[in-house]
């Protein structure tokens, strides 16, 4: 006979086992049930080849999640392209593929231009009008529909079926027939837009599809409510974003000038080193701008000429007139280097900072660093009189001389013809400039 306590314990254990048998499978089933998500794909800056491929791959991956056999990865209910782009610099064929995907997407897809003050110009403005869902935050600017590709007025024709509003722009503060269907205070952010789109019906592949962008929830205090589905933000990789910066005229100008000035420094510093690597990377990044943006070749030649003038001035010991001409030439070349207006225009702040940086580098930084590198330690100006050396450049009357291993700015009497390589003798010192004359070698 089983004791009462033992029987009671057996019944309790059996009940717990039954509850466990019910709860554990339910728990794992819930854990294995993939969440429905909404993907927000960031499209920022000019659309170049890498950006176009990134968007195509993102939409393709989202569509694959809806196929049989991919349930474990989670199901993407909707893709929203978040656009802030001044134009298209991608290849025509690749952009045409992107436009066709937006026009006939493999899953529910929409575009949202925002947040303010975002823009969508040129081919991007046309692309917006092709999407099944067209939304914008109040205050954004859309327009400059032509040319479709930046700088190619006679190139790619307008996209079939796209909205075209001429050469001007539209500041969106409400729906624009044929262009934007949703624009109000309820579309100022992606989250607000998703709440607005819940239960919206759209056509996808000839079939009506009803969007489900929200889900119910119960708060800790027991209150019930509705919130948007889990959202996933997708951005291009670091390299894609980095080369995308070079599609901005002021950034491309900066990279090109940084590479050229550092290359000049490395040339005068004698021998490759860290500066050579920096120059190579800067020129590689800067080259992406001329490769994608419409380049004015005469302005590019002017930029090289300006660097040449600054280099020649430095070699001559810092001739003010040559330096001023070089800086002015560089400044003008930066203003006219690219012809992407009105879609892609020059940022004035970036241009001004680049010109100021070039002036500082050639007039102050480079002479100082070179003097420190080549000067002999402990060699003071007080003991320079009577020292002998050689002219590094022609002195007419200013130039550069080398005295006991150190390079100095120097000046000579106009009547004394001193050519590069001639022996010289220091006859006086004024500030940081040596007064020299031909050395008596007899």
PDB file of N, CA and C in Angstrom, residues 315-317 387-412 417-426 436-439:
ATOM      1  N   UNK A 315      60.343  75.908 -54.828  1.00  0.00           N
ATOM      2  CA  UNK A 315      61.712  75.602 -55.227  1.00  0.00           C
ATOM      3  C   UNK A 315      62.565  76.872 -55.315  1.00  0.00           C
ATOM      4  N   UNK A 316      61.923  77.989 -55.678  1.00  0.00           N
ATOM      5  CA  UNK A 316      62.643  79.253 -55.798  1.00  0.00           C
ATOM      6  C   UNK A 316      62.770  79.979 -54.463  1.00  0.00           C
ATOM      7  N   UNK A 317      62.296  79.358 -53.408  1.00  0.00           N
ATOM      8  CA  UNK A 317      62.427  79.959 -52.097  1.00  0.00           C
ATOM      9  C   UNK A 317      61.213  80.729 -51.631  1.00  0.00           C
ATOM     10  N   UNK A 387      80.233  81.209 -43.658  1.00  0.00           N
ATOM     11  CA  UNK A 387      80.081  79.812 -44.046  1.00  0.00           C
ATOM     12  C   UNK A 387      79.910  79.703 -45.551  1.00  0.00           C
ATOM     13  N   UNK A 388      80.311  78.551 -46.089  1.00  0.00           N
ATOM     14  CA  UNK A 388      80.216  78.327 -47.525  1.00  0.00           C
ATOM     15  C   UNK A 388      79.287  77.151 -47.818  1.00  0.00           C
ATOM     16  N   UNK A 389      78.734  77.184 -49.008  1.00  0.00           N
ATOM     17  CA  UNK A 389      77.854  76.121 -49.442  1.00  0.00           C
ATOM     18  C   UNK A 389      77.645  76.194 -50.934  1.00  0.00           C
ATOM     19  N   UNK A 390      76.494  75.704 -51.369  1.00  0.00           N
ATOM     20  CA  UNK A 390      76.176  75.695 -52.797  1.00  0.00           C
ATOM     21  C   UNK A 390      74.745  76.168 -53.017  1.00  0.00           C
ATOM     22  N   UNK A 391      74.518  76.772 -54.174  1.00  0.00           N
ATOM     23  CA  UNK A 391      73.171  77.212 -54.538  1.00  0.00           C
ATOM     24  C   UNK A 391      72.355  76.012 -54.996  1.00  0.00           C
ATOM     25  N   UNK A 392      71.201  75.827 -54.408  1.00  0.00           N
ATOM     26  CA  UNK A 392      70.305  74.751 -54.813  1.00  0.00           C
ATOM     27  C   UNK A 392      69.501  75.168 -56.044  1.00  0.00           C
ATOM     28  N   UNK A 393      69.147  76.447 -56.109  1.00  0.00           N
ATOM     29  CA  UNK A 393      68.437  76.997 -57.266  1.00  0.00           C
ATOM     30  C   UNK A 393      69.186  78.227 -57.755  1.00  0.00           C
ATOM     31  N   UNK A 394      68.802  78.705 -58.928  1.00  0.00           N
ATOM     32  CA  UNK A 394      69.343  79.970 -59.399  1.00  0.00           C
ATOM     33  C   UNK A 394      68.884  81.082 -58.469  1.00  0.00           C
ATOM     34  N   UNK A 395      69.769  82.031 -58.170  1.00  0.00           N
ATOM     35  CA  UNK A 395      69.411  83.162 -57.321  1.00  0.00           C
ATOM     36  C   UNK A 395      69.232  84.387 -58.207  1.00  0.00           C
ATOM     37  N   UNK A 396      67.982  84.822 -58.428  1.00  0.00           N
ATOM     38  CA  UNK A 396      67.690  85.940 -59.325  1.00  0.00           C
ATOM     39  C   UNK A 396      66.722  86.952 -58.715  1.00  0.00           C
ATOM     40  N   UNK A 397      66.901  87.580 -57.619  1.00  0.00           N
ATOM     41  CA  UNK A 397      68.035  87.380 -56.703  1.00  0.00           C
ATOM     42  C   UNK A 397      67.746  86.378 -55.598  1.00  0.00           C
ATOM     43  N   UNK A 398      66.435  85.894 -55.518  1.00  0.00           N
ATOM     44  CA  UNK A 398      66.074  85.000 -54.415  1.00  0.00           C
ATOM     45  C   UNK A 398      66.162  83.550 -54.851  1.00  0.00           C
ATOM     46  N   UNK A 399      66.343  82.673 -53.888  1.00  0.00           N
ATOM     47  CA  UNK A 399      66.410  81.256 -54.174  1.00  0.00           C
ATOM     48  C   UNK A 399      66.673  80.466 -52.922  1.00  0.00           C
ATOM     49  N   UNK A 400      67.251  79.278 -53.083  1.00  0.00           N
ATOM     50  CA  UNK A 400      67.533  78.384 -51.970  1.00  0.00           C
ATOM     51  C   UNK A 400      68.991  77.954 -52.058  1.00  0.00           C
ATOM     52  N   UNK A 401      69.665  77.952 -50.903  1.00  0.00           N
ATOM     53  CA  UNK A 401      71.053  77.503 -50.842  1.00  0.00           C
ATOM     54  C   UNK A 401      71.173  76.408 -49.785  1.00  0.00           C
ATOM     55  N   UNK A 402      72.240  75.668 -49.871  1.00  0.00           N
ATOM     56  CA  UNK A 402      72.522  74.630 -48.882  1.00  0.00           C
ATOM     57  C   UNK A 402      73.845  74.946 -48.229  1.00  0.00           C
ATOM     58  N   UNK A 403      73.818  75.095 -46.912  1.00  0.00           N
ATOM     59  CA  UNK A 403      75.012  75.439 -46.146  1.00  0.00           C
ATOM     60  C   UNK A 403      75.175  74.415 -45.025  1.00  0.00           C
ATOM     61  N   UNK A 404      76.276  73.661 -45.075  1.00  0.00           N
ATOM     62  CA  UNK A 404      76.585  72.652 -44.061  1.00  0.00           C
ATOM     63  C   UNK A 404      75.410  71.719 -43.788  1.00  0.00           C
ATOM     64  N   UNK A 405      74.806  71.236 -44.872  1.00  0.00           N
ATOM     65  CA  UNK A 405      73.743  70.241 -44.769  1.00  0.00           C
ATOM     66  C   UNK A 405      72.359  70.793 -44.563  1.00  0.00           C
ATOM     67  N   UNK A 406      72.200  72.108 -44.370  1.00  0.00           N
ATOM     68  CA  UNK A 406      70.882  72.708 -44.167  1.00  0.00           C
ATOM     69  C   UNK A 406      70.485  73.583 -45.338  1.00  0.00           C
ATOM     70  N   UNK A 407      69.213  73.565 -45.700  1.00  0.00           N
ATOM     71  CA  UNK A 407      68.699  74.397 -46.786  1.00  0.00           C
ATOM     72  C   UNK A 407      68.075  75.661 -46.210  1.00  0.00           C
ATOM     73  N   UNK A 408      68.372  76.792 -46.864  1.00  0.00           N
ATOM     74  CA  UNK A 408      67.914  78.079 -46.382  1.00  0.00           C
ATOM     75  C   UNK A 408      67.412  78.924 -47.548  1.00  0.00           C
ATOM     76  N   UNK A 409      66.436  79.792 -47.236  1.00  0.00           N
ATOM     77  CA  UNK A 409      66.088  80.819 -48.210  1.00  0.00           C
ATOM     78  C   UNK A 409      67.247  81.795 -48.277  1.00  0.00           C
ATOM     79  N   UNK A 410      67.551  82.257 -49.476  1.00  0.00           N
ATOM     80  CA  UNK A 410      68.710  83.138 -49.646  1.00  0.00           C
ATOM     81  C   UNK A 410      68.415  84.193 -50.693  1.00  0.00           C
ATOM     82  N   UNK A 411      69.165  85.279 -50.607  1.00  0.00           N
ATOM     83  CA  UNK A 411      69.091  86.341 -51.596  1.00  0.00           C
ATOM     84  C   UNK A 411      70.509  86.805 -51.897  1.00  0.00           C
ATOM     85  N   UNK A 412      70.724  87.250 -53.113  1.00  0.00           N
ATOM     86  CA  UNK A 412      72.059  87.711 -53.518  1.00  0.00           C
ATOM     87  C   UNK A 412      71.930  89.085 -54.148  1.00  0.00           C
ATOM     88  N   UNK A 417      75.690  87.142 -60.350  1.00  0.00           N
ATOM     89  CA  UNK A 417      74.971  86.052 -61.014  1.00  0.00           C
ATOM     90  C   UNK A 417      75.338  84.736 -60.333  1.00  0.00           C
ATOM     91  N   UNK A 418      74.394  84.148 -59.657  1.00  0.00           N
ATOM     92  CA  UNK A 418      74.610  82.873 -58.967  1.00  0.00           C
ATOM     93  C   UNK A 418      73.654  81.853 -59.570  1.00  0.00           C
ATOM     94  N   UNK A 419      74.220  80.813 -60.162  1.00  0.00           N
ATOM     95  CA  UNK A 419      73.418  79.774 -60.778  1.00  0.00           C
ATOM     96  C   UNK A 419      73.364  78.546 -59.879  1.00  0.00           C
ATOM     97  N   UNK A 420      72.406  77.686 -60.173  1.00  0.00           N
ATOM     98  CA  UNK A 420      72.265  76.460 -59.397  1.00  0.00           C
ATOM     99  C   UNK A 420      73.561  75.663 -59.442  1.00  0.00           C
ATOM    100  N   UNK A 421      74.052  75.254 -58.274  1.00  0.00           N
ATOM    101  CA  UNK A 421      75.275  74.484 -58.180  1.00  0.00           C
ATOM    102  C   UNK A 421      76.520  75.298 -57.928  1.00  0.00           C
ATOM    103  N   UNK A 422      76.422  76.631 -58.087  1.00  0.00           N
ATOM    104  CA  UNK A 422      77.593  77.472 -57.858  1.00  0.00           C
ATOM    105  C   UNK A 422      77.930  77.525 -56.368  1.00  0.00           C
ATOM    106  N   UNK A 423      79.230  77.623 -56.035  1.00  0.00           N
ATOM    107  CA  UNK A 423      79.603  77.796 -54.625  1.00  0.00           C
ATOM    108  C   UNK A 423      79.239  79.196 -54.155  1.00  0.00           C
ATOM    109  N   UNK A 424      78.792  79.310 -52.922  1.00  0.00           N
ATOM    110  CA  UNK A 424      78.389  80.601 -52.356  1.00  0.00           C
ATOM    111  C   UNK A 424      79.009  80.769 -50.985  1.00  0.00           C
ATOM    112  N   UNK A 425      79.002  82.024 -50.513  1.00  0.00           N
ATOM    113  CA  UNK A 425      79.487  82.339 -49.181  1.00  0.00           C
ATOM    114  C   UNK A 425      78.479  83.256 -48.507  1.00  0.00           C
ATOM    115  N   UNK A 426      78.168  82.978 -47.259  1.00  0.00           N
ATOM    116  CA  UNK A 426      77.212  83.790 -46.516  1.00  0.00           C
ATOM    117  C   UNK A 426      77.895  85.079 -46.082  1.00  0.00           C
ATOM    118  N   UNK A 436      73.877  86.096 -49.544  1.00  0.00           N
ATOM    119  CA  UNK A 436      75.023  85.332 -50.029  1.00  0.00           C
ATOM    120  C   UNK A 436      75.621  86.004 -51.258  1.00  0.00           C
ATOM    121  N   UNK A 437      76.796  85.586 -51.563  1.00  0.00           N
ATOM    122  CA  UNK A 437      77.493  86.029 -52.771  1.00  0.00           C
ATOM    123  C   UNK A 437      78.336  84.902 -53.293  1.00  0.00           C
ATOM    124  N   UNK A 438      78.874  85.045 -54.514  1.00  0.00           N
ATOM    125  CA  UNK A 438      79.735  83.995 -55.070  1.00  0.00           C
ATOM    126  C   UNK A 438      80.954  83.774 -54.169  1.00  0.00           C
ATOM    127  N   UNK A 439      81.287  82.526 -53.924  1.00  0.00           N
ATOM    128  CA  UNK A 439      82.441  82.204 -53.079  1.00  0.00           C
ATOM    129  C   UNK A 439      83.721  82.349 -53.874  1.00  0.00           C
TER     130      UNK A 439
END
